[in-house]
Amino acid sequence: MDETSNLSRIDEIVAVHVAELFRALGDASRIQIISALIDNEINVGELAKIAGISESAASHQLRNLRQMRLVKSRKKGREVYYSIDDDHITDLIQRAIDHVAHE
């Protein structure tokens, strides 16, 4: 059975989780945050600057991304640093960027 056949037969629970993942990625500032975190660990203030949003908005977006297990956090003193939680996320974002650039 080839990979295409497997993809056409995912069960409903998996389909719901995939839809939730894409919903979590459905915001330009979240995409900017995630792409900035590829190969980097960055604090909220820097991520806010990169995404062009307030620190409060960045914290809100990061909370959503953390709940979806797309990013993880590490506290160092008073600072919280974020990074990508899983290499699959890096691959997914890079493929999406490549797809859009290819158009």
mmCIF file of N, CA and C in Angstrom:
data_model
loop_
_atom_site.group_PDB
_atom_site.id
_atom_site.type_symbol
_atom_site.label_atom_id
_atom_site.label_comp_id
_atom_site.label_asym_id
_atom_site.label_seq_id
_atom_site.Cartn_x
_atom_site.Cartn_y
_atom_site.Cartn_z
ATOM 1 N N MET A 1 0.858 -1.184 0.000
ATOM 2 C CA MET A 1 0.000 0.000 0.000
ATOM 3 C C MET A 1 0.899 1.240 0.000
ATOM 4 N N ASP A 2 0.653 2.170 -0.905
ATOM 5 C CA ASP A 2 1.506 3.358 -0.954
ATOM 6 C C ASP A 2 1.056 4.406 0.063
ATOM 7 N N GLU A 3 1.899 5.443 0.205
ATOM 8 C CA GLU A 3 1.646 6.482 1.217
ATOM 9 C C GLU A 3 0.347 7.235 0.952
ATOM 10 N N THR A 4 0.002 7.459 -0.313
ATOM 11 C CA THR A 4 -1.229 8.170 -0.647
ATOM 12 C C THR A 4 -2.446 7.415 -0.137
ATOM 13 N N SER A 5 -2.442 6.100 -0.280
ATOM 14 C CA SER A 5 -3.561 5.300 0.222
ATOM 15 C C SER A 5 -3.693 5.434 1.727
ATOM 16 N N ASN A 6 -2.572 5.433 2.434
ATOM 17 C CA ASN A 6 -2.602 5.594 3.887
ATOM 18 C C ASN A 6 -3.174 6.950 4.277
ATOM 19 N N LEU A 7 -2.803 7.993 3.552
ATOM 20 C CA LEU A 7 -3.292 9.333 3.876
ATOM 21 C C LEU A 7 -4.789 9.452 3.651
ATOM 22 N N SER A 8 -5.327 8.755 2.673
ATOM 23 C CA SER A 8 -6.755 8.864 2.398
ATOM 24 C C SER A 8 -7.594 8.099 3.411
ATOM 25 N N ARG A 9 -6.951 7.312 4.263
ATOM 26 C CA ARG A 9 -7.686 6.477 5.208
ATOM 27 C C ARG A 9 -7.391 6.813 6.663
ATOM 28 N N ILE A 10 -7.020 8.034 6.957
ATOM 29 C CA ILE A 10 -6.790 8.379 8.360
ATOM 30 C C ILE A 10 -8.116 8.378 9.099
ATOM 31 N N ASP A 11 -8.067 8.020 10.362
ATOM 32 C CA ASP A 11 -9.327 7.972 11.101
ATOM 33 C C ASP A 11 -9.759 9.376 11.530
ATOM 34 N N GLU A 12 -10.967 9.465 11.980
ATOM 35 C CA GLU A 12 -11.577 10.758 12.303
ATOM 36 C C GLU A 12 -10.816 11.502 13.399
ATOM 37 N N ILE A 13 -10.338 10.796 14.408
ATOM 38 C CA ILE A 13 -9.607 11.444 15.503
ATOM 39 C C ILE A 13 -8.332 12.093 14.981
ATOM 40 N N VAL A 14 -7.603 11.379 14.128
ATOM 41 C CA VAL A 14 -6.386 11.939 13.541
ATOM 42 C C VAL A 14 -6.736 13.148 12.686
ATOM 43 N N ALA A 15 -7.795 13.063 11.908
ATOM 44 C CA ALA A 15 -8.216 14.183 11.061
ATOM 45 C C ALA A 15 -8.524 15.415 11.897
ATOM 46 N N VAL A 16 -9.176 15.228 13.029
ATOM 47 C CA VAL A 16 -9.496 16.350 13.921
ATOM 48 C C VAL A 16 -8.216 16.971 14.464
ATOM 49 N N HIS A 17 -7.259 16.148 14.869
ATOM 50 C CA HIS A 17 -5.996 16.666 15.404
ATOM 51 C C HIS A 17 -5.194 17.415 14.338
ATOM 52 N N VAL A 18 -5.203 16.909 13.120
ATOM 53 C CA VAL A 18 -4.513 17.595 12.024
ATOM 54 C C VAL A 18 -5.180 18.943 11.756
ATOM 55 N N ALA A 19 -6.511 18.974 11.765
ATOM 56 C CA ALA A 19 -7.234 20.237 11.566
ATOM 57 C C ALA A 19 -6.902 21.230 12.673
ATOM 58 N N GLU A 20 -6.806 20.756 13.916
ATOM 59 C CA GLU A 20 -6.437 21.637 15.033
ATOM 60 C C GLU A 20 -5.024 22.180 14.860
ATOM 61 N N LEU A 21 -4.113 21.345 14.379
ATOM 62 C CA LEU A 21 -2.744 21.790 14.124
ATOM 63 C C LEU A 21 -2.732 22.911 13.094
ATOM 64 N N PHE A 22 -3.427 22.713 11.986
ATOM 65 C CA PHE A 22 -3.447 23.746 10.951
ATOM 66 C C PHE A 22 -4.179 25.003 11.424
ATOM 67 N N ARG A 23 -5.174 24.848 12.264
ATOM 68 C CA ARG A 23 -5.845 26.015 12.843
ATOM 69 C C ARG A 23 -4.856 26.801 13.705
ATOM 70 N N ALA A 24 -4.049 26.100 14.481
ATOM 71 C CA ALA A 24 -3.046 26.757 15.331
ATOM 72 C C ALA A 24 -2.015 27.494 14.489
ATOM 73 N N LEU A 25 -1.756 27.002 13.298
ATOM 74 C CA LEU A 25 -0.786 27.640 12.405
ATOM 75 C C LEU A 25 -1.431 28.689 11.504
ATOM 76 N N GLY A 26 -2.724 28.909 11.652
ATOM 77 C CA GLY A 26 -3.468 29.782 10.758
ATOM 78 C C GLY A 26 -3.417 31.254 11.107
ATOM 79 N N ASP A 27 -2.299 31.723 11.605
ATOM 80 C CA ASP A 27 -2.147 33.130 11.974
ATOM 81 C C ASP A 27 -0.733 33.556 11.586
ATOM 82 N N ALA A 28 -0.620 34.675 10.868
ATOM 83 C CA ALA A 28 0.685 35.116 10.364
ATOM 84 C C ALA A 28 1.688 35.373 11.485
ATOM 85 N N SER A 29 1.243 35.948 12.601
ATOM 86 C CA SER A 29 2.199 36.214 13.682
ATOM 87 C C SER A 29 2.690 34.910 14.310
ATOM 88 N N ARG A 30 1.838 33.907 14.387
ATOM 89 C CA ARG A 30 2.285 32.609 14.914
ATOM 90 C C ARG A 30 3.286 31.961 13.959
ATOM 91 N N ILE A 31 3.057 32.094 12.670
ATOM 92 C CA ILE A 31 4.010 31.561 11.688
ATOM 93 C C ILE A 31 5.346 32.283 11.814
ATOM 94 N N GLN A 32 5.317 33.610 11.978
ATOM 95 C CA GLN A 32 6.564 34.359 12.151
ATOM 96 C C GLN A 32 7.300 33.912 13.407
ATOM 97 N N ILE A 33 6.562 33.702 14.477
ATOM 98 C CA ILE A 33 7.167 33.245 15.732
ATOM 99 C C ILE A 33 7.800 31.872 15.538
ATOM 100 N N ILE A 34 7.055 30.946 14.969
ATOM 101 C CA ILE A 34 7.578 29.593 14.789
ATOM 102 C C ILE A 34 8.786 29.592 13.861
ATOM 103 N N SER A 35 8.719 30.329 12.764
ATOM 104 C CA SER A 35 9.855 30.332 11.840
ATOM 105 C C SER A 35 11.083 30.979 12.473
ATOM 106 N N ALA A 36 10.884 31.968 13.354
ATOM 107 C CA ALA A 36 12.019 32.568 14.068
ATOM 108 C C ALA A 36 12.656 31.565 15.023
ATOM 109 N N LEU A 37 11.856 30.646 15.524
ATOM 110 C CA LEU A 37 12.353 29.671 16.494
ATOM 111 C C LEU A 37 13.058 28.477 15.852
ATOM 112 N N ILE A 38 12.997 28.380 14.532
ATOM 113 C CA ILE A 38 13.718 27.299 13.860
ATOM 114 C C ILE A 38 15.206 27.530 14.102
ATOM 115 N N ASP A 39 15.835 26.590 14.755
ATOM 116 C CA ASP A 39 17.267 26.638 15.093
ATOM 117 C C ASP A 39 17.632 27.716 16.103
ATOM 118 N N ASN A 40 16.654 28.330 16.778
ATOM 119 C CA ASN A 40 16.940 29.376 17.761
ATOM 120 C C ASN A 40 16.085 29.195 19.002
ATOM 121 N N GLU A 41 16.602 29.658 20.114
ATOM 122 C CA GLU A 41 15.845 29.749 21.356
ATOM 123 C C GLU A 41 15.759 31.243 21.663
ATOM 124 N N ILE A 42 14.534 31.774 21.765
ATOM 125 C CA ILE A 42 14.342 33.226 21.826
ATOM 126 C C ILE A 42 13.355 33.565 22.932
ATOM 127 N N ASN A 43 13.573 34.713 23.586
ATOM 128 C CA ASN A 43 12.653 35.145 24.648
ATOM 129 C C ASN A 43 11.465 35.909 24.060
ATOM 130 N N VAL A 44 10.479 36.161 24.894
ATOM 131 C CA VAL A 44 9.222 36.782 24.461
ATOM 132 C C VAL A 44 9.453 38.152 23.835
ATOM 133 N N GLY A 45 10.283 38.974 24.464
ATOM 134 C CA GLY A 45 10.522 40.324 23.960
ATOM 135 C C GLY A 45 11.075 40.325 22.547
ATOM 136 N N GLU A 46 12.052 39.468 22.296
ATOM 137 C CA GLU A 46 12.636 39.380 20.955
ATOM 138 C C GLU A 46 11.635 38.821 19.948
ATOM 139 N N LEU A 47 10.862 37.836 20.368
ATOM 140 C CA LEU A 47 9.845 37.279 19.469
ATOM 141 C C LEU A 47 8.794 38.318 19.116
ATOM 142 N N ALA A 48 8.430 39.155 20.085
ATOM 143 C CA ALA A 48 7.459 40.224 19.829
ATOM 144 C C ALA A 48 7.999 41.178 18.767
ATOM 145 N N LYS A 49 9.280 41.542 18.886
ATOM 146 C CA LYS A 49 9.901 42.433 17.890
ATOM 147 C C LYS A 49 9.913 41.781 16.512
ATOM 148 N N ILE A 50 10.302 40.533 16.467
ATOM 149 C CA ILE A 50 10.373 39.814 15.191
ATOM 150 C C ILE A 50 9.002 39.748 14.521
ATOM 151 N N ALA A 51 7.971 39.459 15.307
ATOM 152 C CA ALA A 51 6.614 39.313 14.760
ATOM 153 C C ALA A 51 5.903 40.652 14.590
ATOM 154 N N GLY A 52 6.486 41.734 15.131
ATOM 155 C CA GLY A 52 5.862 43.051 15.012
ATOM 156 C C GLY A 52 4.600 43.186 15.838
ATOM 157 N N ILE A 53 4.589 42.533 17.003
ATOM 158 C CA ILE A 53 3.427 42.584 17.893
ATOM 159 C C ILE A 53 3.895 42.944 19.297
ATOM 160 N N SER A 54 2.954 43.265 20.170
ATOM 161 C CA SER A 54 3.304 43.601 21.552
ATOM 162 C C SER A 54 3.767 42.345 22.295
ATOM 163 N N GLU A 55 4.473 42.562 23.402
ATOM 164 C CA GLU A 55 4.897 41.419 24.220
ATOM 165 C C GLU A 55 3.694 40.657 24.754
ATOM 166 N N SER A 56 2.639 41.387 25.094
ATOM 167 C CA SER A 56 1.418 40.745 25.581
ATOM 168 C C SER A 56 0.820 39.841 24.506
ATOM 169 N N ALA A 57 0.767 40.350 23.275
ATOM 170 C CA ALA A 57 0.237 39.548 22.165
ATOM 171 C C ALA A 57 1.143 38.354 21.883
ATOM 172 N N ALA A 58 2.451 38.562 21.958
ATOM 173 C CA ALA A 58 3.394 37.457 21.743
ATOM 174 C C ALA A 58 3.210 36.387 22.814
ATOM 175 N N SER A 59 3.043 36.814 24.062
ATOM 176 C CA SER A 59 2.818 35.858 25.155
ATOM 177 C C SER A 59 1.549 35.053 24.919
ATOM 178 N N HIS A 60 0.516 35.730 24.448
ATOM 179 C CA HIS A 60 -0.755 35.055 24.154
ATOM 180 C C HIS A 60 -0.564 34.018 23.045
ATOM 181 N N GLN A 61 0.120 34.426 21.976
ATOM 182 C CA GLN A 61 0.358 33.501 20.864
ATOM 183 C C GLN A 61 1.210 32.318 21.322
ATOM 184 N N LEU A 62 2.223 32.594 22.132
ATOM 185 C CA LEU A 62 3.097 31.528 22.627
ATOM 186 C C LEU A 62 2.348 30.561 23.540
ATOM 187 N N ARG A 63 1.436 31.092 24.321
ATOM 188 C CA ARG A 63 0.618 30.231 25.183
ATOM 189 C C ARG A 63 -0.193 29.256 24.314
ATOM 190 N N ASN A 64 -0.795 29.784 23.239
ATOM 191 C CA ASN A 64 -1.557 28.924 22.325
ATOM 192 C C ASN A 64 -0.657 27.875 21.671
ATOM 193 N N LEU A 65 0.509 28.298 21.226
ATOM 194 C CA LEU A 65 1.436 27.379 20.578
ATOM 195 C C LEU A 65 1.949 26.318 21.551
ATOM 196 N N ARG A 66 2.154 26.720 22.791
ATOM 197 C CA ARG A 66 2.614 25.776 23.821
ATOM 198 C C ARG A 66 1.519 24.746 24.128
ATOM 199 N N GLN A 67 0.271 25.211 24.197
ATOM 200 C CA GLN A 67 -0.847 24.294 24.449
ATOM 201 C C GLN A 67 -0.983 23.255 23.338
ATOM 202 N N MET A 68 -0.639 23.655 22.133
ATOM 203 C CA MET A 68 -0.699 22.725 20.999
ATOM 204 C C MET A 68 0.584 21.902 20.869
ATOM 205 N N ARG A 69 1.519 22.094 21.787
ATOM 206 C CA ARG A 69 2.811 21.403 21.813
ATOM 207 C C ARG A 69 3.637 21.680 20.561
ATOM 208 N N LEU A 70 3.517 22.911 20.052
ATOM 209 C CA LEU A 70 4.323 23.315 18.907
ATOM 210 C C LEU A 70 5.611 23.983 19.361
ATOM 211 N N VAL A 71 5.559 24.638 20.514
ATOM 212 C CA VAL A 71 6.756 25.235 21.109
ATOM 213 C C VAL A 71 6.860 24.776 22.560
ATOM 214 N N LYS A 72 8.065 24.873 23.085
ATOM 215 C CA LYS A 72 8.292 24.574 24.499
ATOM 216 C C LYS A 72 9.021 25.757 25.106
ATOM 217 N N SER A 73 8.987 25.846 26.422
ATOM 218 C CA SER A 73 9.616 26.975 27.102
ATOM 219 C C SER A 73 10.614 26.483 28.134
ATOM 220 N N ARG A 74 11.580 27.357 28.408
ATOM 221 C CA ARG A 74 12.590 27.094 29.416
ATOM 222 C C ARG A 74 12.833 28.398 30.152
ATOM 223 N N LYS A 75 12.775 28.338 31.463
ATOM 224 C CA LYS A 75 12.973 29.538 32.267
ATOM 225 C C LYS A 75 14.442 29.647 32.659
ATOM 226 N N LYS A 76 15.000 30.839 32.478
ATOM 227 C CA LYS A 76 16.372 31.121 32.895
ATOM 228 C C LYS A 76 16.329 32.431 33.666
ATOM 229 N N GLY A 77 16.393 32.323 34.987
ATOM 230 C CA GLY A 77 16.233 33.513 35.812
ATOM 231 C C GLY A 77 14.824 34.044 35.657
ATOM 232 N N ARG A 78 14.728 35.311 35.291
ATOM 233 C CA ARG A 78 13.414 35.931 35.087
ATOM 234 C C ARG A 78 12.927 35.843 33.649
ATOM 235 N N GLU A 79 13.785 35.364 32.774
ATOM 236 C CA GLU A 79 13.444 35.273 31.356
ATOM 237 C C GLU A 79 12.895 33.886 31.020
ATOM 238 N N VAL A 80 11.972 33.856 30.069
ATOM 239 C CA VAL A 80 11.464 32.594 29.536
ATOM 240 C C VAL A 80 11.882 32.526 28.071
ATOM 241 N N TYR A 81 12.534 31.439 27.720
ATOM 242 C CA TYR A 81 13.000 31.235 26.356
ATOM 243 C C TYR A 81 12.167 30.140 25.699
ATOM 244 N N TYR A 82 11.873 30.350 24.428
ATOM 245 C CA TYR A 82 11.034 29.422 23.676
ATOM 246 C C TYR A 82 11.838 28.785 22.555
ATOM 247 N N SER A 83 11.448 27.572 22.224
ATOM 248 C CA SER A 83 12.049 26.854 21.106
ATOM 249 C C SER A 83 10.988 25.919 20.518
ATOM 250 N N ILE A 84 11.289 25.394 19.344
ATOM 251 C CA ILE A 84 10.387 24.449 18.689
ATOM 252 C C ILE A 84 10.347 23.168 19.524
ATOM 253 N N ASP A 85 9.165 22.633 19.720
ATOM 254 C CA ASP A 85 9.005 21.443 20.561
ATOM 255 C C ASP A 85 9.377 20.154 19.838
ATOM 256 N N ASP A 86 9.296 20.153 18.518
ATOM 257 C CA ASP A 86 9.398 18.900 17.786
ATOM 258 C C ASP A 86 9.937 19.186 16.384
ATOM 259 N N ASP A 87 10.868 18.373 15.916
ATOM 260 C CA ASP A 87 11.427 18.565 14.575
ATOM 261 C C ASP A 87 10.376 18.454 13.474
ATOM 262 N N HIS A 88 9.277 17.747 13.740
ATOM 263 C CA HIS A 88 8.213 17.656 12.737
ATOM 264 C C HIS A 88 7.632 19.036 12.435
ATOM 265 N N ILE A 89 7.558 19.882 13.447
ATOM 266 C CA ILE A 89 7.028 21.238 13.254
ATOM 267 C C ILE A 89 7.964 22.031 12.350
ATOM 268 N N THR A 90 9.265 21.912 12.602
ATOM 269 C CA THR A 90 10.250 22.582 11.753
ATOM 270 C C THR A 90 10.089 22.130 10.310
ATOM 271 N N ASP A 91 9.974 20.826 10.094
ATOM 272 C CA ASP A 91 9.809 20.290 8.740
ATOM 273 C C ASP A 91 8.527 20.803 8.091
ATOM 274 N N LEU A 92 7.443 20.806 8.841
ATOM 275 C CA LEU A 92 6.154 21.259 8.320
ATOM 276 C C LEU A 92 6.214 22.725 7.890
ATOM 277 N N ILE A 93 6.769 23.572 8.746
ATOM 278 C CA ILE A 93 6.865 25.001 8.431
ATOM 279 C C ILE A 93 7.792 25.221 7.243
ATOM 280 N N GLN A 94 8.929 24.530 7.220
ATOM 281 C CA GLN A 94 9.868 24.701 6.109
ATOM 282 C C GLN A 94 9.241 24.267 4.793
ATOM 283 N N ARG A 95 8.494 23.172 4.813
ATOM 284 C CA ARG A 95 7.815 22.721 3.590
ATOM 285 C C ARG A 95 6.745 23.722 3.145
ATOM 286 N N ALA A 96 6.027 24.297 4.099
ATOM 287 C CA ALA A 96 5.012 25.302 3.760
ATOM 288 C C ALA A 96 5.665 26.532 3.143
ATOM 289 N N ILE A 97 6.775 26.971 3.729
ATOM 290 C CA ILE A 97 7.501 28.130 3.190
ATOM 291 C C ILE A 97 8.000 27.813 1.782
ATOM 292 N N ASP A 98 8.574 26.628 1.591
ATOM 293 C CA ASP A 98 9.051 26.222 0.267
ATOM 294 C C ASP A 98 7.904 26.157 -0.735
ATOM 295 N N HIS A 99 6.760 25.653 -0.305
ATOM 296 C CA HIS A 99 5.592 25.550 -1.182
ATOM 297 C C HIS A 99 5.140 26.933 -1.650
ATOM 298 N N VAL A 100 5.051 27.870 -0.721
ATOM 299 C CA VAL A 100 4.611 29.225 -1.065
ATOM 300 C C VAL A 100 5.647 29.911 -1.954
ATOM 301 N N ALA A 101 6.919 29.707 -1.663
ATOM 302 C CA ALA A 101 7.981 30.316 -2.465
ATOM 303 C C ALA A 101 7.999 29.745 -3.880
ATOM 304 N N HIS A 102 7.546 28.529 -4.038
ATOM 305 C CA HIS A 102 7.546 27.848 -5.332
ATOM 306 C C HIS A 102 6.439 28.351 -6.254
ATOM 307 N N GLU A 103 5.401 28.946 -5.698
ATOM 308 C CA GLU A 103 4.246 29.375 -6.506
ATOM 309 C C GLU A 103 4.578 30.416 -7.503
#
